[in-house]
mmCIF file with all atom_site columns, C-alpha atoms in Angstrom:
data_model
loop_
_atom_site.group_PDB
_atom_site.id
_atom_site.type_symbol
_atom_site.label_atom_id
_atom_site.label_alt_id
_atom_site.label_comp_id
_atom_site.label_asym_id
_atom_site.label_entity_id
_atom_site.label_seq_id
_atom_site.pdbx_PDB_ins_code
_atom_site.Cartn_x
_atom_site.Cartn_y
_atom_site.Cartn_z
_atom_site.occupancy
_atom_site.B_iso_or_equiv
_atom_site.pdbx_formal_charge
_atom_site.auth_seq_id
_atom_site.auth_comp_id
_atom_site.auth_asym_id
_atom_site.auth_atom_id
_atom_site.pdbx_PDB_model_num
ATOM 1   C CA . MET A 1 1   ? 88.096  59.359  -79.117 1.00 38.00 ? 1   MET A CA 1
ATOM 2   C CA . PHE A 1 2   ? 90.985  56.863  -79.151 1.00 38.00 ? 2   PHE A CA 1
ATOM 3   C CA . ILE A 1 3   ? 93.082  59.349  -81.161 1.00 42.00 ? 3   ILE A CA 1
ATOM 4   C CA . TYR A 1 4   ? 93.734  61.705  -78.151 1.00 42.00 ? 4   TYR A CA 1
ATOM 5   C CA . PRO A 1 5   ? 95.381  59.130  -75.871 1.00 43.00 ? 5   PRO A CA 1
ATOM 6   C CA . LEU A 1 6   ? 97.421  57.870  -78.812 1.00 41.00 ? 6   LEU A CA 1
ATOM 7   C CA . ALA A 1 7   ? 98.570  61.343  -79.688 1.00 45.00 ? 7   ALA A CA 1
ATOM 8   C CA . ALA A 1 8   ? 99.489  62.027  -76.064 1.00 45.00 ? 8   ALA A CA 1
ATOM 9   C CA . ALA A 1 9   ? 101.519 58.794  -75.854 1.00 44.00 ? 9   ALA A CA 1
ATOM 10  C CA . LEU A 1 10  ? 103.408 59.604  -79.065 1.00 43.00 ? 10  LEU A CA 1
ATOM 11  C CA . PHE A 1 11  ? 104.065 63.127  -77.791 1.00 47.00 ? 11  PHE A CA 1
ATOM 12  C CA . LEU A 1 12  ? 105.589 61.763  -74.544 1.00 43.00 ? 12  LEU A CA 1
ATOM 13  C CA . ILE A 1 13  ? 107.753 59.287  -76.473 1.00 43.00 ? 13  ILE A CA 1
ATOM 14  C CA . ALA A 1 14  ? 108.985 62.065  -78.773 1.00 45.00 ? 14  ALA A CA 1
ATOM 15  C CA . SER A 1 15  ? 109.766 64.281  -75.804 1.00 44.00 ? 15  SER A CA 1
ATOM 16  C CA . ALA A 1 16  ? 111.934 61.599  -74.219 1.00 41.00 ? 16  ALA A CA 1
ATOM 17  C CA . THR A 1 17  ? 113.887 60.780  -77.367 1.00 38.00 ? 17  THR A CA 1
ATOM 18  C CA . VAL A 1 18  ? 113.969 63.829  -79.625 1.00 41.00 ? 18  VAL A CA 1
ATOM 19  C CA . TYR A 1 19  ? 114.699 66.730  -77.265 1.00 41.00 ? 19  TYR A CA 1
ATOM 20  C CA . ALA A 1 20  ? 118.379 67.775  -77.340 1.00 41.00 ? 20  ALA A CA 1
ATOM 21  C CA . GLU A 1 21  ? 119.811 68.991  -74.067 1.00 45.00 ? 21  GLU A CA 1
ATOM 22  C CA . GLU A 1 22  ? 121.308 72.492  -74.389 1.00 43.00 ? 22  GLU A CA 1
ATOM 23  C CA . LYS A 1 23  ? 125.117 72.723  -74.027 1.00 47.00 ? 23  LYS A CA 1
ATOM 24  C CA . ASN A 1 24  ? 124.998 76.167  -72.430 1.00 56.00 ? 24  ASN A CA 1
ATOM 25  C CA . SER A 1 25  ? 122.139 76.749  -70.036 1.00 77.00 ? 25  SER A CA 1
ATOM 26  C CA . ARG A 1 26  ? 122.600 80.517  -69.932 1.00 87.00 ? 26  ARG A CA 1
ATOM 27  C CA . HIS A 1 27  ? 121.844 82.410  -73.082 1.00 92.00 ? 27  HIS A CA 1
ATOM 28  C CA . PHE A 1 28  ? 119.738 85.062  -74.809 1.00 96.00 ? 28  PHE A CA 1
ATOM 29  C CA . TYR A 1 29  ? 117.237 84.062  -77.470 1.00 96.00 ? 29  TYR A CA 1
ATOM 30  C CA . LEU A 1 30  ? 114.878 85.624  -80.017 1.00 96.00 ? 30  LEU A CA 1
ATOM 31  C CA . GLY A 1 31  ? 111.796 84.032  -81.533 1.00 96.00 ? 31  GLY A CA 1
ATOM 32  C CA . ILE A 1 32  ? 108.563 84.304  -83.411 1.00 95.00 ? 32  ILE A CA 1
ATOM 33  C CA . ASP A 1 33  ? 105.271 82.425  -82.989 1.00 93.00 ? 33  ASP A CA 1
ATOM 34  C CA . ALA A 1 34  ? 102.237 82.160  -85.243 1.00 92.00 ? 34  ALA A CA 1
ATOM 35  C CA . ALA A 1 35  ? 98.994  82.081  -83.252 1.00 82.00 ? 35  ALA A CA 1
ATOM 36  C CA . SER A 1 36  ? 95.436  81.012  -83.804 1.00 77.00 ? 36  SER A CA 1
ATOM 37  C CA . GLY A 1 37  ? 92.547  81.249  -81.375 1.00 72.00 ? 37  GLY A CA 1
ATOM 38  C CA . LYS A 1 38  ? 88.802  81.322  -81.033 1.00 72.00 ? 38  LYS A CA 1
ATOM 39  C CA . ALA A 1 39  ? 87.460  84.864  -80.873 1.00 70.00 ? 39  ALA A CA 1
ATOM 40  C CA . ARG A 1 40  ? 85.589  85.725  -77.749 1.00 69.00 ? 40  ARG A CA 1
ATOM 41  C CA . GLU A 1 41  ? 82.134  87.051  -78.643 1.00 69.00 ? 41  GLU A CA 1
ATOM 42  C CA . LYS A 1 42  ? 81.927  90.747  -77.891 1.00 72.00 ? 42  LYS A CA 1
ATOM 43  C CA . SER A 1 43  ? 78.804  92.205  -76.292 1.00 77.00 ? 43  SER A CA 1
ATOM 44  C CA . HIS A 1 44  ? 76.419  94.276  -78.394 1.00 77.00 ? 44  HIS A CA 1
ATOM 45  C CA . PRO A 1 45  ? 73.848  96.993  -77.608 1.00 79.00 ? 45  PRO A CA 1
ATOM 46  C CA . ALA A 1 46  ? 70.478  95.765  -76.305 1.00 81.00 ? 46  ALA A CA 1
ATOM 47  C CA . GLY A 1 47  ? 67.907  95.396  -79.027 1.00 83.00 ? 47  GLY A CA 1
ATOM 48  C CA . PHE A 1 48  ? 70.486  94.721  -81.770 1.00 89.00 ? 48  PHE A CA 1
ATOM 49  C CA . ARG A 1 49  ? 70.766  91.433  -83.608 1.00 87.00 ? 49  ARG A CA 1
ATOM 50  C CA . VAL A 1 50  ? 74.270  90.375  -84.665 1.00 89.00 ? 50  VAL A CA 1
ATOM 51  C CA . THR A 1 51  ? 74.362  89.626  -88.392 1.00 89.00 ? 51  THR A CA 1
ATOM 52  C CA . SER A 1 52  ? 78.033  88.676  -88.713 1.00 88.00 ? 52  SER A CA 1
ATOM 53  C CA . GLU A 1 53  ? 80.911  88.176  -86.317 1.00 88.00 ? 53  GLU A CA 1
ATOM 54  C CA . THR A 1 54  ? 84.491  86.984  -86.461 1.00 84.00 ? 54  THR A CA 1
ATOM 55  C CA . GLY A 1 55  ? 84.783  83.355  -85.312 1.00 78.00 ? 55  GLY A CA 1
ATOM 56  C CA . ARG A 1 56  ? 88.570  82.920  -85.223 1.00 79.00 ? 56  ARG A CA 1
ATOM 57  C CA . VAL A 1 57  ? 91.528  85.275  -84.936 1.00 80.00 ? 57  VAL A CA 1
ATOM 58  C CA . THR A 1 58  ? 95.108  84.682  -86.083 1.00 85.00 ? 58  THR A CA 1
ATOM 59  C CA . GLY A 1 59  ? 98.242  86.573  -85.276 1.00 86.00 ? 59  GLY A CA 1
ATOM 60  C CA . GLY A 1 60  ? 101.903 86.484  -84.296 1.00 89.00 ? 60  GLY A CA 1
ATOM 61  C CA . ARG A 1 61  ? 104.112 86.948  -81.288 1.00 90.00 ? 61  ARG A CA 1
ATOM 62  C CA . LEU A 1 62  ? 107.604 88.371  -81.348 1.00 94.00 ? 62  LEU A CA 1
ATOM 63  C CA . PHE A 1 63  ? 109.598 87.591  -78.200 1.00 95.00 ? 63  PHE A CA 1
ATOM 64  C CA . ALA A 1 64  ? 113.058 87.982  -76.645 1.00 96.00 ? 64  ALA A CA 1
ATOM 65  C CA . GLY A 1 65  ? 114.175 85.968  -73.671 1.00 95.00 ? 65  GLY A CA 1
ATOM 66  C CA . TYR A 1 66  ? 116.964 85.039  -71.353 1.00 96.00 ? 66  TYR A CA 1
ATOM 67  C CA . GLN A 1 67  ? 117.575 81.489  -70.021 1.00 95.00 ? 67  GLN A CA 1
ATOM 68  C CA . PHE A 1 68  ? 119.040 81.810  -66.473 1.00 94.00 ? 68  PHE A CA 1
ATOM 69  C CA . ASP A 1 69  ? 119.682 78.077  -66.058 1.00 92.00 ? 69  ASP A CA 1
ATOM 70  C CA . GLU A 1 70  ? 118.438 74.807  -67.510 1.00 91.00 ? 70  GLU A CA 1
ATOM 71  C CA . LYS A 1 71  ? 114.972 75.358  -65.989 1.00 93.00 ? 71  LYS A CA 1
ATOM 72  C CA . ILE A 1 72  ? 114.170 79.067  -65.529 1.00 95.00 ? 72  ILE A CA 1
ATOM 73  C CA . GLY A 1 73  ? 113.795 81.653  -68.329 1.00 95.00 ? 73  GLY A CA 1
ATOM 74  C CA . LEU A 1 74  ? 112.173 85.030  -68.766 1.00 96.00 ? 74  LEU A CA 1
ATOM 75  C CA . GLU A 1 75  ? 110.508 86.302  -71.936 1.00 96.00 ? 75  GLU A CA 1
ATOM 76  C CA . LEU A 1 76  ? 109.243 89.674  -73.095 1.00 95.00 ? 76  LEU A CA 1
ATOM 77  C CA . GLY A 1 77  ? 106.746 89.414  -75.941 1.00 93.00 ? 77  GLY A CA 1
ATOM 78  C CA . MET A 1 78  ? 104.431 91.367  -78.194 1.00 91.00 ? 78  MET A CA 1
ATOM 79  C CA . VAL A 1 79  ? 101.298 89.775  -79.657 1.00 85.00 ? 79  VAL A CA 1
ATOM 80  C CA . ARG A 1 80  ? 99.490  91.264  -82.624 1.00 86.00 ? 80  ARG A CA 1
ATOM 81  C CA . SER A 1 81  ? 96.269  89.528  -83.682 1.00 83.00 ? 81  SER A CA 1
ATOM 82  C CA . SER A 1 82  ? 93.963  89.958  -86.621 1.00 85.00 ? 82  SER A CA 1
ATOM 83  C CA . ASN A 1 83  ? 91.021  92.335  -86.140 1.00 88.00 ? 83  ASN A CA 1
ATOM 84  C CA . TYR A 1 84  ? 87.713  91.167  -84.645 1.00 87.00 ? 84  TYR A CA 1
ATOM 85  C CA . LYS A 1 85  ? 84.711  92.321  -86.672 1.00 90.00 ? 85  LYS A CA 1
ATOM 86  C CA . GLN A 1 86  ? 81.009  92.474  -85.725 1.00 90.00 ? 86  GLN A CA 1
ATOM 87  C CA . SER A 1 87  ? 77.988  93.792  -87.630 1.00 92.00 ? 87  SER A CA 1
ATOM 88  C CA . ALA A 1 88  ? 74.507  94.223  -86.134 1.00 92.00 ? 88  ALA A CA 1
ATOM 89  C CA . THR A 1 89  ? 71.134  95.830  -86.818 1.00 91.00 ? 89  THR A CA 1
ATOM 90  C CA . ASN A 1 90  ? 67.859  96.585  -85.005 1.00 90.00 ? 90  ASN A CA 1
ATOM 91  C CA . GLY A 1 91  ? 65.862  97.280  -88.138 1.00 84.00 ? 91  GLY A CA 1
ATOM 92  C CA . PHE A 1 92  ? 66.171  101.077 -87.690 1.00 88.00 ? 92  PHE A CA 1
ATOM 93  C CA . ALA A 1 93  ? 69.952  101.465 -87.326 1.00 91.00 ? 93  ALA A CA 1
ATOM 94  C CA . SER A 1 94  ? 72.995  99.275  -88.063 1.00 92.00 ? 94  SER A CA 1
ATOM 95  C CA . TYR A 1 95  ? 76.710  99.297  -87.350 1.00 91.00 ? 95  TYR A CA 1
ATOM 96  C CA . ASP A 1 96  ? 79.906  97.669  -88.496 1.00 92.00 ? 96  ASP A CA 1
ATOM 97  C CA . ALA A 1 97  ? 82.516  97.473  -85.679 1.00 92.00 ? 97  ALA A CA 1
ATOM 98  C CA . VAL A 1 98  ? 86.204  96.547  -85.779 1.00 92.00 ? 98  VAL A CA 1
ATOM 99  C CA . VAL A 1 99  ? 88.313  95.808  -82.689 1.00 90.00 ? 99  VAL A CA 1
ATOM 100 C CA . GLU A 1 100 ? 92.091  96.013  -83.054 1.00 90.00 ? 100 GLU A CA 1
ATOM 101 C CA . THR A 1 101 ? 94.086  94.531  -80.122 1.00 86.00 ? 101 THR A CA 1
ATOM 102 C CA . LYS A 1 102 ? 97.707  94.425  -79.075 1.00 88.00 ? 102 LYS A CA 1
ATOM 103 C CA . ASN A 1 103 ? 99.156  92.468  -76.150 1.00 86.00 ? 103 ASN A CA 1
ATOM 104 C CA . TYR A 1 104 ? 102.494 92.897  -74.409 1.00 92.00 ? 104 TYR A CA 1
ATOM 105 C CA . ASP A 1 105 ? 103.590 90.231  -72.009 1.00 93.00 ? 105 ASP A CA 1
ATOM 106 C CA . LEU A 1 106 ? 106.243 89.386  -69.463 1.00 95.00 ? 106 LEU A CA 1
ATOM 107 C CA . VAL A 1 107 ? 106.429 85.660  -68.951 1.00 95.00 ? 107 VAL A CA 1
ATOM 108 C CA . LEU A 1 108 ? 108.354 83.305  -66.656 1.00 96.00 ? 108 LEU A CA 1
ATOM 109 C CA . VAL A 1 109 ? 109.185 80.013  -68.378 1.00 96.00 ? 109 VAL A CA 1
ATOM 110 C CA . TYR A 1 110 ? 109.791 76.909  -66.261 1.00 96.00 ? 110 TYR A CA 1
ATOM 111 C CA . LYS A 1 111 ? 111.197 73.864  -68.101 1.00 95.00 ? 111 LYS A CA 1
ATOM 112 C CA . LEU A 1 112 ? 110.284 70.399  -66.754 1.00 93.00 ? 112 LEU A CA 1
ATOM 113 C CA . THR A 1 113 ? 113.711 68.979  -67.582 1.00 87.00 ? 113 THR A CA 1
ATOM 114 C CA . ASP A 1 114 ? 113.757 66.482  -64.705 1.00 87.00 ? 114 ASP A CA 1
ATOM 115 C CA . TYR A 1 115 ? 110.370 64.882  -65.488 1.00 85.00 ? 115 TYR A CA 1
ATOM 116 C CA . LEU A 1 116 ? 109.292 65.644  -69.090 1.00 89.00 ? 116 LEU A CA 1
ATOM 117 C CA . PRO A 1 117 ? 112.213 66.901  -71.167 1.00 90.00 ? 117 PRO A CA 1
ATOM 118 C CA . GLY A 1 118 ? 111.063 69.400  -73.719 1.00 92.00 ? 118 GLY A CA 1
ATOM 119 C CA . PHE A 1 119 ? 107.905 70.453  -71.889 1.00 96.00 ? 119 PHE A CA 1
ATOM 120 C CA . PHE A 1 120 ? 107.572 73.841  -70.175 1.00 96.00 ? 120 PHE A CA 1
ATOM 121 C CA . LEU A 1 121 ? 105.082 75.884  -68.198 1.00 96.00 ? 121 LEU A CA 1
ATOM 122 C CA . THR A 1 122 ? 104.528 79.633  -68.507 1.00 95.00 ? 122 THR A CA 1
ATOM 123 C CA . GLY A 1 123 ? 103.023 82.280  -66.244 1.00 95.00 ? 123 GLY A CA 1
ATOM 124 C CA . GLY A 1 124 ? 103.098 86.029  -66.203 1.00 94.00 ? 124 GLY A CA 1
ATOM 125 C CA . MET A 1 125 ? 101.287 89.293  -66.942 1.00 94.00 ? 125 MET A CA 1
ATOM 126 C CA . SER A 1 126 ? 99.825  90.681  -70.135 1.00 91.00 ? 126 SER A CA 1
ATOM 127 C CA . TYR A 1 127 ? 98.965  94.285  -70.901 1.00 92.00 ? 127 TYR A CA 1
ATOM 128 C CA . LYS A 1 128 ? 96.298  94.660  -73.576 1.00 89.00 ? 128 LYS A CA 1
ATOM 129 C CA . THR A 1 129 ? 95.129  97.649  -75.587 1.00 91.00 ? 129 THR A CA 1
ATOM 130 C CA . ALA A 1 130 ? 91.957  97.442  -77.641 1.00 89.00 ? 130 ALA A CA 1
ATOM 131 C CA . ARG A 1 131 ? 90.781  100.094 -80.112 1.00 93.00 ? 131 ARG A CA 1
ATOM 132 C CA . THR A 1 132 ? 87.165  99.837  -81.256 1.00 91.00 ? 132 THR A CA 1
ATOM 133 C CA . THR A 1 133 ? 85.870  101.791 -84.287 1.00 93.00 ? 133 THR A CA 1
ATOM 134 C CA . ALA A 1 134 ? 82.311  101.554 -85.549 1.00 92.00 ? 134 ALA A CA 1
ATOM 135 C CA . ALA A 1 135 ? 80.505  102.905 -88.569 1.00 92.00 ? 135 ALA A CA 1
ATOM 136 C CA . VAL A 1 136 ? 76.938  103.626 -87.458 1.00 92.00 ? 136 VAL A CA 1
ATOM 137 C CA . ARG A 1 137 ? 74.137  104.140 -90.016 1.00 92.00 ? 137 ARG A CA 1
ATOM 138 C CA . VAL A 1 138 ? 70.504  105.242 -89.678 1.00 90.00 ? 138 VAL A CA 1
ATOM 139 C CA . PRO A 1 139 ? 69.187  105.089 -93.285 1.00 88.00 ? 139 PRO A CA 1
ATOM 140 C CA . VAL A 1 140 ? 65.706  106.507 -92.439 1.00 86.00 ? 140 VAL A CA 1
ATOM 141 C CA . LEU A 1 141 ? 67.260  109.764 -91.159 1.00 86.00 ? 141 LEU A CA 1
ATOM 142 C CA . SER A 1 142 ? 70.196  109.726 -93.659 1.00 86.00 ? 142 SER A CA 1
ATOM 143 C CA . ILE A 1 143 ? 72.646  109.665 -90.766 1.00 88.00 ? 143 ILE A CA 1
ATOM 144 C CA . SER A 1 144 ? 76.044  108.038 -91.014 1.00 91.00 ? 144 SER A CA 1
ATOM 145 C CA . THR A 1 145 ? 78.819  108.547 -88.446 1.00 91.00 ? 145 THR A CA 1
ATOM 146 C CA . ASN A 1 146 ? 82.007  106.925 -87.092 1.00 91.00 ? 146 ASN A CA 1
ATOM 147 C CA . VAL A 1 147 ? 82.738  106.460 -83.397 1.00 90.00 ? 147 VAL A CA 1
ATOM 148 C CA . SER A 1 148 ? 85.872  105.078 -81.725 1.00 92.00 ? 148 SER A CA 1
ATOM 149 C CA . GLU A 1 149 ? 86.998  104.053 -78.249 1.00 92.00 ? 149 GLU A CA 1
ATOM 150 C CA . GLU A 1 150 ? 90.241  102.833 -76.812 1.00 94.00 ? 150 GLU A CA 1
ATOM 151 C CA . LYS A 1 151 ? 90.624  100.706 -73.661 1.00 92.00 ? 151 LYS A CA 1
ATOM 152 C CA . SER A 1 152 ? 93.513  99.072  -71.896 1.00 93.00 ? 152 SER A CA 1
ATOM 153 C CA . SER A 1 153 ? 93.655  96.261  -69.345 1.00 90.00 ? 153 SER A CA 1
ATOM 154 C CA . SER A 1 154 ? 96.082  93.925  -67.528 1.00 92.00 ? 154 SER A CA 1
ATOM 155 C CA . ASN A 1 155 ? 95.588  90.204  -67.236 1.00 89.00 ? 155 ASN A CA 1
ATOM 156 C CA . PHE A 1 156 ? 97.351  87.112  -65.960 1.00 90.00 ? 156 PHE A CA 1
ATOM 157 C CA . LEU A 1 157 ? 98.824  84.771  -68.570 1.00 90.00 ? 157 LEU A CA 1
ATOM 158 C CA . ILE A 1 158 ? 99.244  81.030  -68.078 1.00 93.00 ? 158 ILE A CA 1
ATOM 159 C CA . GLY A 1 159 ? 100.266 78.336  -70.490 1.00 93.00 ? 159 GLY A CA 1
ATOM 160 C CA . ALA A 1 160 ? 102.154 75.151  -71.309 1.00 96.00 ? 160 ALA A CA 1
ATOM 161 C CA . GLY A 1 161 ? 104.167 73.946  -74.266 1.00 95.00 ? 161 GLY A CA 1
ATOM 162 C CA . TYR A 1 162 ? 106.798 71.726  -75.771 1.00 96.00 ? 162 TYR A CA 1
ATOM 163 C CA . GLU A 1 163 ? 110.013 72.592  -77.565 1.00 95.00 ? 163 GLU A CA 1
ATOM 164 C CA . ALA A 1 164 ? 112.613 70.497  -79.400 1.00 94.00 ? 164 ALA A CA 1
ATOM 165 C CA . ASN A 1 165 ? 115.876 71.280  -81.150 1.00 93.00 ? 165 ASN A CA 1
ATOM 166 C CA . ILE A 1 166 ? 115.529 71.565  -84.926 1.00 94.00 ? 166 ILE A CA 1
ATOM 167 C CA . SER A 1 167 ? 119.199 72.220  -85.796 1.00 91.00 ? 167 SER A CA 1
ATOM 168 C CA . GLY A 1 168 ? 122.141 73.803  -84.004 1.00 91.00 ? 168 GLY A CA 1
ATOM 169 C CA . SER A 1 169 ? 120.836 76.794  -82.074 1.00 92.00 ? 169 SER A CA 1
ATOM 170 C CA . LEU A 1 170 ? 117.365 76.727  -83.619 1.00 95.00 ? 170 LEU A CA 1
ATOM 171 C CA . ASP A 1 171 ? 114.467 75.291  -81.576 1.00 95.00 ? 171 ASP A CA 1
ATOM 172 C CA . GLY A 1 172 ? 110.866 74.670  -82.628 1.00 96.00 ? 172 GLY A CA 1
ATOM 173 C CA . ARG A 1 173 ? 108.030 74.953  -80.180 1.00 95.00 ? 173 ARG A CA 1
ATOM 174 C CA . ILE A 1 174 ? 104.286 74.680  -79.713 1.00 94.00 ? 174 ILE A CA 1
ATOM 175 C CA . ASN A 1 175 ? 102.524 76.543  -76.905 1.00 91.00 ? 175 ASN A CA 1
ATOM 176 C CA . TYR A 1 176 ? 99.033  76.975  -75.463 1.00 90.00 ? 176 TYR A CA 1
ATOM 177 C CA . ALA A 1 177 ? 98.462  80.238  -73.627 1.00 86.00 ? 177 ALA A CA 1
ATOM 178 C CA . ARG A 1 178 ? 95.507  81.919  -71.982 1.00 83.00 ? 178 ARG A CA 1
ATOM 179 C CA . TYR A 1 179 ? 95.596  85.741  -72.111 1.00 76.00 ? 179 TYR A CA 1
ATOM 180 C CA . GLY A 1 180 ? 92.848  86.728  -69.673 1.00 71.00 ? 180 GLY A CA 1
ATOM 181 C CA . GLU A 1 181 ? 89.727  85.297  -71.350 1.00 71.00 ? 181 GLU A CA 1
ATOM 182 C CA . GLU A 1 182 ? 91.349  84.613  -74.729 1.00 75.00 ? 182 GLU A CA 1
ATOM 183 C CA . ASN A 1 183 ? 93.048  81.321  -75.672 1.00 78.00 ? 183 ASN A CA 1
ATOM 184 C CA . PHE A 1 184 ? 95.832  81.019  -78.222 1.00 80.00 ? 184 PHE A CA 1
ATOM 185 C CA . LEU A 1 185 ? 97.661  78.059  -79.672 1.00 86.00 ? 185 LEU A CA 1
ATOM 186 C CA . THR A 1 186 ? 101.028 79.108  -81.094 1.00 89.00 ? 186 THR A CA 1
ATOM 187 C CA . PHE A 1 187 ? 103.614 77.406  -83.238 1.00 93.00 ? 187 PHE A CA 1
ATOM 188 C CA . GLY A 1 188 ? 107.076 78.981  -83.619 1.00 94.00 ? 188 GLY A CA 1
ATOM 189 C CA . VAL A 1 189 ? 110.840 78.949  -83.566 1.00 96.00 ? 189 VAL A CA 1
ATOM 190 C CA . LYS A 1 190 ? 113.483 80.507  -81.395 1.00 95.00 ? 190 LYS A CA 1
ATOM 191 C CA . TYR A 1 191 ? 117.176 81.123  -81.976 1.00 96.00 ? 191 TYR A CA 1
ATOM 192 C CA . ARG A 1 192 ? 119.609 80.785  -79.070 1.00 94.00 ? 192 ARG A CA 1
ATOM 193 C CA . PHE A 1 193 ? 122.692 83.063  -78.871 1.00 92.00 ? 193 PHE A CA 1
ATOM 194 C CA . GLU A 1 194 ? 125.251 80.865  -77.112 1.00 80.00 ? 194 GLU A CA 1
#
């Protein structure tokens, strides 16, 4: 496991030498992130055996933000992930379920400019909507039907990341965020309007 400390050391060196300090600390910005995360296993009805289930979800986040000073910023984002799928059977009946989720977030971004240039912490709230549709089949009785349900919830969001200037007003960044019980690793770019 020597690779992890080595990667961390290289990351710290890069943050100290590569990060370009912004000329204007107040500005609007727009960005896009690509996300990947492990799917949280969804519960299933008692007596059913899961035959297939999504292991990983991907998605994207569009965001707009305002940098108040060199340390504090505020972002409004929308996350759209790929659908979670689960199939199960109990020998008598079976179903194929699909869960479609959307997250909207409001995030405070705190840059660690004094200690670790390029690194930042995030914290905020996320509003999630989840729509579940399932095709249920009972072959013995020749029954086939579709059911659907929609739920919404609010969760805290926390995370940490690193960003560096790519060119001019374009920054690249990597971010780890926890939306309630779901974890996402994102890679993206943002454009600063100075």
